[in-house]
XYZ file of C-alpha atoms in Angstrom:
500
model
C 77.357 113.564 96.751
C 79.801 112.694 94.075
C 83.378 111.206 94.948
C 85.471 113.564 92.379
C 85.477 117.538 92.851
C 83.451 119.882 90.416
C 81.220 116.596 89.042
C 77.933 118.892 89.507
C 79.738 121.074 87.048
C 80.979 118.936 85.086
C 77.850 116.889 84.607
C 76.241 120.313 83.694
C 78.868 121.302 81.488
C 80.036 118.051 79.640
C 78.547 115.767 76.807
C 74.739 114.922 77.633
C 75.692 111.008 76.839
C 78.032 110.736 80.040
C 76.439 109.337 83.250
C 75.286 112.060 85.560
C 78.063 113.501 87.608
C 80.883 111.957 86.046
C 84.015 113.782 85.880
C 84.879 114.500 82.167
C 88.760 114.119 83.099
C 87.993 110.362 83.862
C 89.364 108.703 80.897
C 92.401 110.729 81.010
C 92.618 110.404 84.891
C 92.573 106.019 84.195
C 95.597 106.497 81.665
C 97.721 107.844 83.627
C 96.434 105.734 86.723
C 97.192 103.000 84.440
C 101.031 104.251 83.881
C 101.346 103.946 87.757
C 99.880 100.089 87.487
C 101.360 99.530 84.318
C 105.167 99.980 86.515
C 104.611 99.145 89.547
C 103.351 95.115 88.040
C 106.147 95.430 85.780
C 108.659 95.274 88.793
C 107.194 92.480 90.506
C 108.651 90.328 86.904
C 111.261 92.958 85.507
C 113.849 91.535 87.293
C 113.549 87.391 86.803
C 115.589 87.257 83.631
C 118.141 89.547 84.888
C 118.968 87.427 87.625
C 121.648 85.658 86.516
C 123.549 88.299 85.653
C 122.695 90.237 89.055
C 124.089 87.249 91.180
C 127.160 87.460 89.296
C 127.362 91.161 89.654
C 126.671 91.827 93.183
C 127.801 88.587 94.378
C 124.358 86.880 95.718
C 124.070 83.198 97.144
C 120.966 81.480 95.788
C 119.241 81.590 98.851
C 119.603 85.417 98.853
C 118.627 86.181 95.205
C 115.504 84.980 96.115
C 114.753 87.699 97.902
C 115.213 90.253 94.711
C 111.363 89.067 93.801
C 110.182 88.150 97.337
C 111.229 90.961 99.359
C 109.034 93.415 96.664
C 105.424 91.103 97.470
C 106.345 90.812 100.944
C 106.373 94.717 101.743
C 103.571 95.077 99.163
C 101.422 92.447 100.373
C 101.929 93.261 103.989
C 101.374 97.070 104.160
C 98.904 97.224 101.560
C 96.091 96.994 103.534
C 97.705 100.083 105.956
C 97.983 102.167 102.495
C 94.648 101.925 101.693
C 93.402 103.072 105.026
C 95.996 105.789 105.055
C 94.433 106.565 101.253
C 90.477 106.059 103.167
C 91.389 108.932 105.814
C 94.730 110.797 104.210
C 93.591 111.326 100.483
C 93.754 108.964 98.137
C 95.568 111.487 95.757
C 98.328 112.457 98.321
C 98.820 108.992 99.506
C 99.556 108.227 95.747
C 102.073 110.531 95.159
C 104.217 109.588 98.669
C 103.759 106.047 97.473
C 105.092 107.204 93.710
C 108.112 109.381 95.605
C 109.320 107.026 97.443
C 108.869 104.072 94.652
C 111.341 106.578 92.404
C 113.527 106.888 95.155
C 113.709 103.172 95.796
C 113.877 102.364 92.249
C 117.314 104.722 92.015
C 118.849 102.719 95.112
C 118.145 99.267 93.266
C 120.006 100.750 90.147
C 122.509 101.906 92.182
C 122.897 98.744 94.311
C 126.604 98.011 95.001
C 126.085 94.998 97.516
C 123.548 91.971 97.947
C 121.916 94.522 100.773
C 121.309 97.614 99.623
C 119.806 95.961 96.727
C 117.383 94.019 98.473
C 116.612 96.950 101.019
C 115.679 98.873 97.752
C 113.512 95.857 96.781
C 111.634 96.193 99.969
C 111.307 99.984 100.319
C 110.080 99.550 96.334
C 107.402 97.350 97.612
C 106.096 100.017 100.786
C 106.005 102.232 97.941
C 103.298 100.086 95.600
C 101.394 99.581 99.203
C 101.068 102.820 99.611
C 100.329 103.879 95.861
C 98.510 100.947 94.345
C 95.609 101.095 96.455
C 94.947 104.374 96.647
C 95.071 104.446 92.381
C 92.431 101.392 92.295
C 90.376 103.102 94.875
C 90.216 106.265 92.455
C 89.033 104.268 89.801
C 86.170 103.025 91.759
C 85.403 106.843 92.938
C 85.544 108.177 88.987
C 83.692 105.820 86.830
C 80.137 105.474 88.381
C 77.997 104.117 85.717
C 78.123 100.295 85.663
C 79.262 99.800 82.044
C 82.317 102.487 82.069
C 82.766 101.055 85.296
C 83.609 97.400 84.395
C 85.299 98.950 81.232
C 87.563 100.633 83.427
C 88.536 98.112 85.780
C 88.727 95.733 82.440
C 91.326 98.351 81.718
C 92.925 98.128 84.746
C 92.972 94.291 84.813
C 94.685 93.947 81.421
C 97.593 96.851 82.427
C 98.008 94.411 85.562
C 98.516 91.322 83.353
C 100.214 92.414 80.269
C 102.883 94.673 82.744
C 104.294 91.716 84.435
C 104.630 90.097 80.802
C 106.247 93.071 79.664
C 108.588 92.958 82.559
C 110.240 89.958 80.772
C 110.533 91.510 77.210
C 112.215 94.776 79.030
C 114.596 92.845 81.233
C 115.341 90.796 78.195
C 116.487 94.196 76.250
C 118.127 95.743 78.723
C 120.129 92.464 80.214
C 121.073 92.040 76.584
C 122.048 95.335 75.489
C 122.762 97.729 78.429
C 122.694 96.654 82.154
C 120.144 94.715 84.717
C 120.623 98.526 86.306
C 118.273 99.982 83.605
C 115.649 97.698 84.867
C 115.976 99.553 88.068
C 116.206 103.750 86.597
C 113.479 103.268 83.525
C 110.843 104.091 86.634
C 112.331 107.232 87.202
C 111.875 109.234 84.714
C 108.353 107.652 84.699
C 107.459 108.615 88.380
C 109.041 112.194 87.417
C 105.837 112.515 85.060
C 103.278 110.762 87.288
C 104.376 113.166 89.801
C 104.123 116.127 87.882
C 100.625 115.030 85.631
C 98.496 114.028 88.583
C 97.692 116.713 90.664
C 96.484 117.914 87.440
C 94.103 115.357 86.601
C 92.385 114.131 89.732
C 90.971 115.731 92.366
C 91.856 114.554 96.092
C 89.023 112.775 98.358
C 88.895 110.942 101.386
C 86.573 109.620 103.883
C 84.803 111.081 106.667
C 85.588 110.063 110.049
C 85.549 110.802 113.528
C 88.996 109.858 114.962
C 92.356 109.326 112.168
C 93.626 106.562 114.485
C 95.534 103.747 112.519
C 96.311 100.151 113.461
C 100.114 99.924 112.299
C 101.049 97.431 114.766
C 98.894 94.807 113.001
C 100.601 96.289 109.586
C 103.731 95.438 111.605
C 103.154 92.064 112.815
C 101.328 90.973 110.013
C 104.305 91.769 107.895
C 106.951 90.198 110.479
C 104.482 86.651 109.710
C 104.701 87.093 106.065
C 108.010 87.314 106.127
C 108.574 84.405 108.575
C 106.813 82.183 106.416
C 108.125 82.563 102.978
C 111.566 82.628 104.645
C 111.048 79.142 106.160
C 109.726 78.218 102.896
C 112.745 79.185 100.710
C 115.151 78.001 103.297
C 113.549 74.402 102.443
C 114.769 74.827 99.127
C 118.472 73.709 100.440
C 117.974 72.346 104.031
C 115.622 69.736 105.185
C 112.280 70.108 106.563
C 112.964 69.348 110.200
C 116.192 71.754 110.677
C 115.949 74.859 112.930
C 116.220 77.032 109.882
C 112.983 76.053 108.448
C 110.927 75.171 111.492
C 111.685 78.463 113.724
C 110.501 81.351 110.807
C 107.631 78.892 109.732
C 106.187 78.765 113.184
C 107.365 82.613 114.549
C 105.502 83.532 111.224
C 102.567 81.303 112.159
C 102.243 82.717 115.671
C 102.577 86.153 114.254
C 99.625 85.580 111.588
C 98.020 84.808 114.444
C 98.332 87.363 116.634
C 97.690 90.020 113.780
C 94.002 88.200 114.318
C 93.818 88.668 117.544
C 95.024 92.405 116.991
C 92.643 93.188 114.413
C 89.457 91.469 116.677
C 90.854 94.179 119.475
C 91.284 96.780 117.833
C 89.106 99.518 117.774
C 90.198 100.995 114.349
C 91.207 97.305 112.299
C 92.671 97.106 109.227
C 90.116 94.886 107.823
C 86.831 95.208 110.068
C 85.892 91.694 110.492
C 82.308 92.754 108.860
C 83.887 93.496 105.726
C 84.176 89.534 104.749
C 80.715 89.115 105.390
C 80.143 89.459 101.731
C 80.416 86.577 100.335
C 81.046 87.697 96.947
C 84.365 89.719 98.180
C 84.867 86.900 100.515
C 85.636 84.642 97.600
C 87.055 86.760 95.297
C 89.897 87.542 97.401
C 90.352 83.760 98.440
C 90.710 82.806 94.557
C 92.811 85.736 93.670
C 95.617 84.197 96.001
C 95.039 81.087 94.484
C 95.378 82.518 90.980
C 98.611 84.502 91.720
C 100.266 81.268 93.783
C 99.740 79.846 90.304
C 100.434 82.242 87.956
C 103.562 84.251 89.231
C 105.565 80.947 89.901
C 104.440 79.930 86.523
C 106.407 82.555 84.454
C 109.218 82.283 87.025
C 109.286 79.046 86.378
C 108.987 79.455 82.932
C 111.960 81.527 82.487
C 114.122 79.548 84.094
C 113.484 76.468 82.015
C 114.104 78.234 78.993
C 117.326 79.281 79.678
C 118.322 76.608 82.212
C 117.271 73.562 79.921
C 116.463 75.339 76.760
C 119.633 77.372 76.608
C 117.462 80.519 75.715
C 119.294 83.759 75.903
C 117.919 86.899 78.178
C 116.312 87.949 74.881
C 115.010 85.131 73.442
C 113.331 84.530 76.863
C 111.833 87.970 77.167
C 110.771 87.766 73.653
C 108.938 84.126 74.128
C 106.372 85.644 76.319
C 104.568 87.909 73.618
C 101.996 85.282 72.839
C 101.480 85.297 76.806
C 101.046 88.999 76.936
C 98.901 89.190 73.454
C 96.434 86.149 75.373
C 95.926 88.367 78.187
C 94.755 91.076 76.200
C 92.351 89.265 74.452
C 91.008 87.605 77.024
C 90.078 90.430 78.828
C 88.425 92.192 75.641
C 86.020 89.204 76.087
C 85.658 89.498 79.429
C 85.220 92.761 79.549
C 82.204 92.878 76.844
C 80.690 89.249 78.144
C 80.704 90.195 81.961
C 77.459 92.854 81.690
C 75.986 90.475 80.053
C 76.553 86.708 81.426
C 77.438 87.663 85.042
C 81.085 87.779 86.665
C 80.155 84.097 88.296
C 80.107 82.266 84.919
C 82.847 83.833 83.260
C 85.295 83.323 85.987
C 84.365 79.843 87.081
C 85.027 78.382 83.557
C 87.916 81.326 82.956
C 89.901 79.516 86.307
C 89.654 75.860 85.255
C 90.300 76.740 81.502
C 93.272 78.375 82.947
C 94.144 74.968 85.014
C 93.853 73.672 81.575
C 96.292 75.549 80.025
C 98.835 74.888 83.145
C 98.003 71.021 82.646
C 99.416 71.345 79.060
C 102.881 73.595 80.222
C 103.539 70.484 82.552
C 103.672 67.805 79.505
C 107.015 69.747 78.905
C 110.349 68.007 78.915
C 113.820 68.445 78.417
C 113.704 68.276 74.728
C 110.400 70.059 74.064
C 110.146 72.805 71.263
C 108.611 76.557 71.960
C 105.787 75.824 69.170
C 104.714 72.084 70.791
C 105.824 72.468 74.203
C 105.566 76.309 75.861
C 103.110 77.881 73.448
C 100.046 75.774 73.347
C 99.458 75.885 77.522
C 100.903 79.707 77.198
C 98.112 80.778 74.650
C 95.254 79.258 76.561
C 96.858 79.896 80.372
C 96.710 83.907 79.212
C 93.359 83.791 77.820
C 91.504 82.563 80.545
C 93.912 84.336 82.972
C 93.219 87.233 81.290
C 89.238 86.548 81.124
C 89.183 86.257 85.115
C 90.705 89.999 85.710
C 87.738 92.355 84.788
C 85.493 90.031 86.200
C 87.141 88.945 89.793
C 87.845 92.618 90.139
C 84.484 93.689 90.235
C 83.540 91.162 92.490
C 86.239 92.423 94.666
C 84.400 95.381 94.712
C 81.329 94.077 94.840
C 78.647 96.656 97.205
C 81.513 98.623 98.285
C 80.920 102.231 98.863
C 82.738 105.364 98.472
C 83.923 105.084 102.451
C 85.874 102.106 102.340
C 87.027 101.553 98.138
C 90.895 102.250 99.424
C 89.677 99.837 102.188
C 88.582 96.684 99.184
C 91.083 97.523 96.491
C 93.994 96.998 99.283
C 92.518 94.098 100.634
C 92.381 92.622 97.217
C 96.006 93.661 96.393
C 96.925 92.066 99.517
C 95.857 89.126 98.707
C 97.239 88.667 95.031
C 100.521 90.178 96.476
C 100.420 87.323 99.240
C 99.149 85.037 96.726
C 102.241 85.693 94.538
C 104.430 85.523 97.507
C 103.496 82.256 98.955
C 103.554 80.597 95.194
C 106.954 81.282 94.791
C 107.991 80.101 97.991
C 106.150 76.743 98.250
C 106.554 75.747 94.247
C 109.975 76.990 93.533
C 110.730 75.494 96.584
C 109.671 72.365 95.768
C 110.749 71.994 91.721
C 114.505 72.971 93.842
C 113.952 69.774 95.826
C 112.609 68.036 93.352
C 115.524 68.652 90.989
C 118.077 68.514 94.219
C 116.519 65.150 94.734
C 117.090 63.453 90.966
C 120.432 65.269 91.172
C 121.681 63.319 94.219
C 120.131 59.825 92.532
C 122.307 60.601 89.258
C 119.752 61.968 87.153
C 121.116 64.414 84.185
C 120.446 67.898 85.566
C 118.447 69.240 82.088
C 115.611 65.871 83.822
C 116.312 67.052 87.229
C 115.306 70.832 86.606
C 112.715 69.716 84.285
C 111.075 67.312 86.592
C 110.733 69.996 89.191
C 109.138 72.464 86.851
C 106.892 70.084 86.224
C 105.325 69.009 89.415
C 104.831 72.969 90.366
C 103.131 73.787 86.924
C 100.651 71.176 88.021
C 100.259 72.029 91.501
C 99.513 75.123 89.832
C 97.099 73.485 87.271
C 95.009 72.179 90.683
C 95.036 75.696 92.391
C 93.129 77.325 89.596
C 90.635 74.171 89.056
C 90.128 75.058 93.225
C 89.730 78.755 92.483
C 86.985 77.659 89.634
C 85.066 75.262 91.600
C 85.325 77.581 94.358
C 83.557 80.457 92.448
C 81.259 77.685 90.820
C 79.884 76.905 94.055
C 80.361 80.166 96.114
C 79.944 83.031 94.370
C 76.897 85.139 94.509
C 74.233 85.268 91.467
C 73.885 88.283 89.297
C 76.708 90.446 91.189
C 76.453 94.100 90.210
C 79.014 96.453 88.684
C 77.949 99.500 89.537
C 79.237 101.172 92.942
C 76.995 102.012 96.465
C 76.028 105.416 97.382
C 79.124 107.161 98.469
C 77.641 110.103 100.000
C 80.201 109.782 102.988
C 83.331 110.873 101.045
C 84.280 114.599 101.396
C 85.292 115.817 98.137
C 88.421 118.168 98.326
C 89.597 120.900 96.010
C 91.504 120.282 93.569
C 94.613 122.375 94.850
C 94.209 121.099 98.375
């Protein structure tokens, strides 16, 4: 039985070139799912070069402002795996729109943010909406394209609005820091959401999976969440205070005990987030390890990035937003070559070499110093970085996928959000943290600060370098031989109406 509503019909009705059963509103169904993507990446960046300006606005300490980007991942990355359950048994349509409602909602707060507070509470209620919506929107697109080859077109799609909409985020803040007011970061989603809300229903039909009892485990989305959080707030707080002080120890080992016992909940639990059978594919196994590897690498990169430009480059908000083009235009291309290679070398070759190319680029961004030029110092590492970056998303996201059926796709697309949202969480907190010691450090033994700032950007970008050589060697040696893009038999999803 199909996964989308009238696909008998429509395979009936329809051109006799599509695949059997395939829903002839697809395509048009995967732009507008890409709309959703396409903003909800764009405010995990969106707000990095309006910083500045926000801490002056609203007041922040350092150690707060930090929590404009990491409060967003945190709720993301720890309810994600909760939304696409809820999407599994709920609908994956209806659990979309909530998630969409209350990102538009969140997204007003934010632009109406009057104190440190009720800005970063928006932050985090912005990221329960993307758990809730991001999932269930990747799950869809596993559930509408069938046939191998749209399939991995699709996701290379969906890949490429993922990378290009964090670049954009920079351009966008750049424009609207510059011209207008960080708060138009914050209300552009609005009038966007207005339309998702409005289009969807239209387009895709609801679906969710059979089963016998609707029971949900939200303690372990709870205390999973309560670790995250414990961890990358130990982790910033090492930016400023040592490593043995009570302010760092006590979240870093609550969170660790809490990590913990989410395992212990999910082993008990009769309904688990993750059923502990669901990493015995090794294929998913590994692509999930080396997409938090490639996000711990990547996100603190352009954060990074941005604030080298305009701490030791003196680059405006729009010169900085501007310099990332080449970033965003790499991306793109390296996922058209993905995307056509893939079929026909295999996901395991183009994402081993795609990863340590990538390392490569990272390698080059950390011969930068204080006096380096954007032509001889950024864009060389920036060009190659996105390429390869880019080249790993189509591929990495079908072996994220990889022999998943219809019954748990809300199940594997949140797992693998999960773990780029922790990924990106966990790389800002350990390498910004450490470039702010770093620089701290040549600060205190008289070091200009342009050297000092520069010095710490450096050592991250090539911690970063290593992580994506480990993420390549991993896949290298790891990853399974000729995976397959084409989904399992899903004859365990109950289609809905459309108007349910």
């Amino acid at each position: 039985m199909s996964t989308v509503n009238d696909s008998e019909k429509s395979s009936q009705n329809g051109s006799p070139r599509e695949p059997a059963g395939a829903d002839p509103r697809r395509w048009r169904a995967l732009a507008l799912l890409g709309v959703l993507q396409f903003m909800l990446v764009l405010d995990i960046t969106i707000v990095n070069v309006a910083l500045p300006k926000i801490e002056t606005s609203l007041g922040f300490s350092q150690a707060g402002l930090a929590w404009v980007v990491s409060g967003y991942v945190l709720m993301a990355g720890g309810f994600l795996l909760l939304g696409g359950r809820l999407a599994d048994v709920f609908g994956r349509r209806r659990m979309l729109l909530i998630g969409t409602a209350l990102f538009m909602v969140a997204s007003a707060v934010c632009g109406a943010a009057q104190s440190p507070g009720m800005l970063i509470g928006g932050r985090f209620a912005q990221g329960l909406g993307e758990a809730f919506a991001a999932p269930a929107a990747l799950g869809l697109i596993a559930l509408l394209f069938t046939d191998a080859k749209e399939r991995t077109k699709a996701l290379g799609i969906w890949g490429g609005l993922t990378g290009i909409g964090g670049i954009t985020g920079y351009i966008i803040s750049g424009l609207f820091t510059t011209y207008l007011s960080w708060r138009g970061i914050f209300y552009i989603n609005v009038p966007v959401a207005l339309v998702l809300l409005f289009v969807v229903p239209r387009l895709v039909a609801e679906n969710r999976m059979v089963r016998e009892t609707r029971r949900l485990d939200f303690t372990g989305a709870l205390v999973a969440t309560a670790g995250l959080v414990g961890v990358v707030y130990g982790l910033l707080e090492a930016a400023s205070r040592p490593w043995g002080s009570s302010s760092v120890l006590l979240p870093l080992i609550g969170g660790v005990v809490l990590l913990a016992v989410t395992l212990l909940i999910e082993m008990r639990s009769s309904e688990p987030l993750i059923p502990l059978q669901f990493f015995a594919n090794r294929t998913r196994t590994v692509a999930n390890a080396t997409a938090v590897l490639f996000m711990a690498a990547f996100i603190p990169y352009s954060f990074l990035l941005t604030l080298f430009e305009q701490q030791v480059l003196g680059y405006s908000p729009l010169q900085s937003g501007l310099s990332y083009l080449p970033l965003g235009i790499a991306i793109g291309m390296g996922i058209g070559m993905s995307t056509g290679l893939t079929p026909k070398v295999g996901v395991k070759a183009i994402s081993a070499v795609s990863f340590i190319m990538g390392g490569v680029g990272l390698l080059l961004t950390s011969m930068i110093t204080k006096d380096s030029s954007y032509l001889g110092g950024l864009l060389p590492g920036m060009i190659i970085l996105g390429f390869f970056a880019g080249a790993t998303m189509p591929a990495m996201t079908n072996a994220a996928l990889h022999n998943v059926t219809g019954q748990d796709s809300g199940l594997a697309s949140g797992v693998q959000t999960t773990a780029q949202q922790i990924g990106s969480a966990l790389g800002l907190a350990t390498l910004v943290t450490l470039a702010v010691r770093v620089a701290g450090d040549k600060l205190q033994s008289g070091a200009a600060p342009a050297a000092a700032f520069t010095d710490g950007y450096v050592l991250s970008f090539r911690i970063g370098a290593v992580l994506l050589v480990v993420a390549g060697v991993l896949v290298a040696l790891l990853l399974e031989r000729g995976v397959a893009t084409s989904p399992q038999p899903e004859a365990d999803v109950a289609p809905v109406p459309v108007n349910s």
